[in-house]
Amino acid sequence: MGKVLIIGAGGVGTVVVHKVAQNMDVFTEIMLASRTKSKCDAIAEAIGGNKIQTAQVDADNVEDLKRLFNSFKPELVINVALPYQDLTIMDACLACGVNYLDTANYEPKEEAKYEYSWQWAYQEKFKEAGLTAILGCGFDPGVTSVFTAYAAKHHFDEIHYLDIVDCNAGDHGKAFATNFNPEINIREVTQKGKYWEDGKWVETEPHAIHKPLNYPNIGPKESYVIYHEELESLVKNFPTLKRARFWMTFGQEYLTHLRVIQNIGMARIDPIIYNGVEIVPIQFLKAVLPDPGELGENYTGETSIGCRIKGIKDGKERTYYVYNNCSHEAAYKETGAQGVSYTTGVPATIGAIMFMKGLWRKPGVYNVEEFNPDPFMEQLNKQGLPWHELFDVDLEM
C-alpha cells in the first residue's frame, strides 16, 4: 500500500518528508500533519510536485488523531512530534488499525524521565491487533542501537563494554541555541547522569563524569556521561553487557548558559502564575530561543556519532568502533535542515522503508535492535548517512 502519515513539522519532520519523497518507489502516498498546517504547507511547497498532502491535527487529542487516520487511512504513522504525544498517537493507531514508528520514547510532561515502561506496556495490545510499533528509530536512539545489533551479529560472540559517543562539532553562530526542541533538549541534558555497570544502574550528578574523547575528522572534544534512553533497551536485549554508557559533547559556553538558565528558574517544568496567567518557564524560554529548524543556513562543521564496543570473538578480546560523520552544510543543502535534524530524520525514513518492505514487520512493540540490522545498515549508506568501521583500536574506555 505504501501510504505514510508523518506527524510533526519541525526540523526532523522536514528531513523525513524530504527523504520519504525521495523514495516514491516505496511510499505511494505521503501526508504531513501538525498543529500548524501552514508549516506543513511550506515544507510541501519546498519539495514541490504535489507529492505531499497536508493536514492540521492536535497530537494531544486521540479523537482528532482518529479522525485524520480514518480519513487518510495510512499504513504507517511516523511520529516526529513531541515525546509527550507518543501514547496518544499509539492509542489512535490501535483504534484505527495503523502501524507506528517513533524516534524518542514517551516522557510525561510533568517529569523529565526517560523510561520505556509506558510504551512497552502496549506490547500485547499491538500483538493482538496484528500491528507493528517500532520504537526509537532516530540516530540515538536508533542507529546506535542498530550499530550495536550489527556488531553483535557479525563481530562479537559476547559484547561486554559499550560506549555510545555523540559529538556535535558544528557552529551555528548563536550565543545559545538548542539543536532540537529546546524544551526536550534542556530537560534531557540537565537530568542526572546514569549508566549501567555490573548488573545495576549507577546514578551521578549532572555532567559529573567527563573527559576529552577523540572523534574522527574532528579531534578531541570534552565529553560528558549523561543518561540516554537506548541504554535501557540495549542492556535488556544484550544481557552480556558489563557496562554501557552514553557520552555527549558540550561546549563550555553552552554549559554556562545552561547553568544560568537552571539557576534563575527558567528550566522549570512546573507552572507558575505570571500577571494572572499560568505559564511554564521552560516553555516561555522555548518561545524566545532560536528555532532549531532555522539554524541550518549558517551551520558549519559536522557531527560524529557512533558506538565503541569491546568484547570477545573466538575466545579473544576485540575492540570495534562504528560511526557516522554528518556535515551540517551538506544536510542543509539537501533538505534545508541542519545535521542534528538530518541524523534523526534519515533513520526514521529508513525504519519506515524497512517496515514497508516487510523486513521489519511483526506484531508487537519493539526497539530497533530487535530487528535484523543488515538491511538498515545497507540503507544508511544509500540514504545519506554512510558508516565507517575501525577494528582493534584504542577506544579510550
CSV table of C-alpha atoms in Angstrom, one decimal, residues 176-178 182-183 186 257 261 282-292:
chain,number,residue,atom,x,y,z
A,176,PHE,CA,22.9,29.9,22.8
A,177,ALA,CA,20.6,27.6,20.9
A,178,THR,CA,19.5,24.0,21.1
A,182,PRO,CA,14.6,23.4,23.4
A,183,GLU,CA,12.1,22.1,26.0
A,186,ILE,CA,17.2,21.1,28.1
A,257,HIS,CA,24.2,29.2,29.7
A,261,ILE,CA,19.1,29.0,32.9
A,282,ILE,CA,10.8,26.3,30.1
A,283,GLN,CA,8.0,26.7,27.5
A,284,PHE,CA,8.4,30.5,27.7
A,285,LEU,CA,12.1,30.1,27.2
A,286,LYS,CA,11.5,28.0,24.2
A,287,ALA,CA,9.5,30.8,22.7
A,288,VAL,CA,12.4,33.3,22.9
A,289,LEU,CA,15.3,31.0,21.9
A,290,PRO,CA,16.3,30.5,18.2
A,291,ASP,CA,14.1,28.0,16.3
A,292,PRO,CA,16.2,24.8,15.9
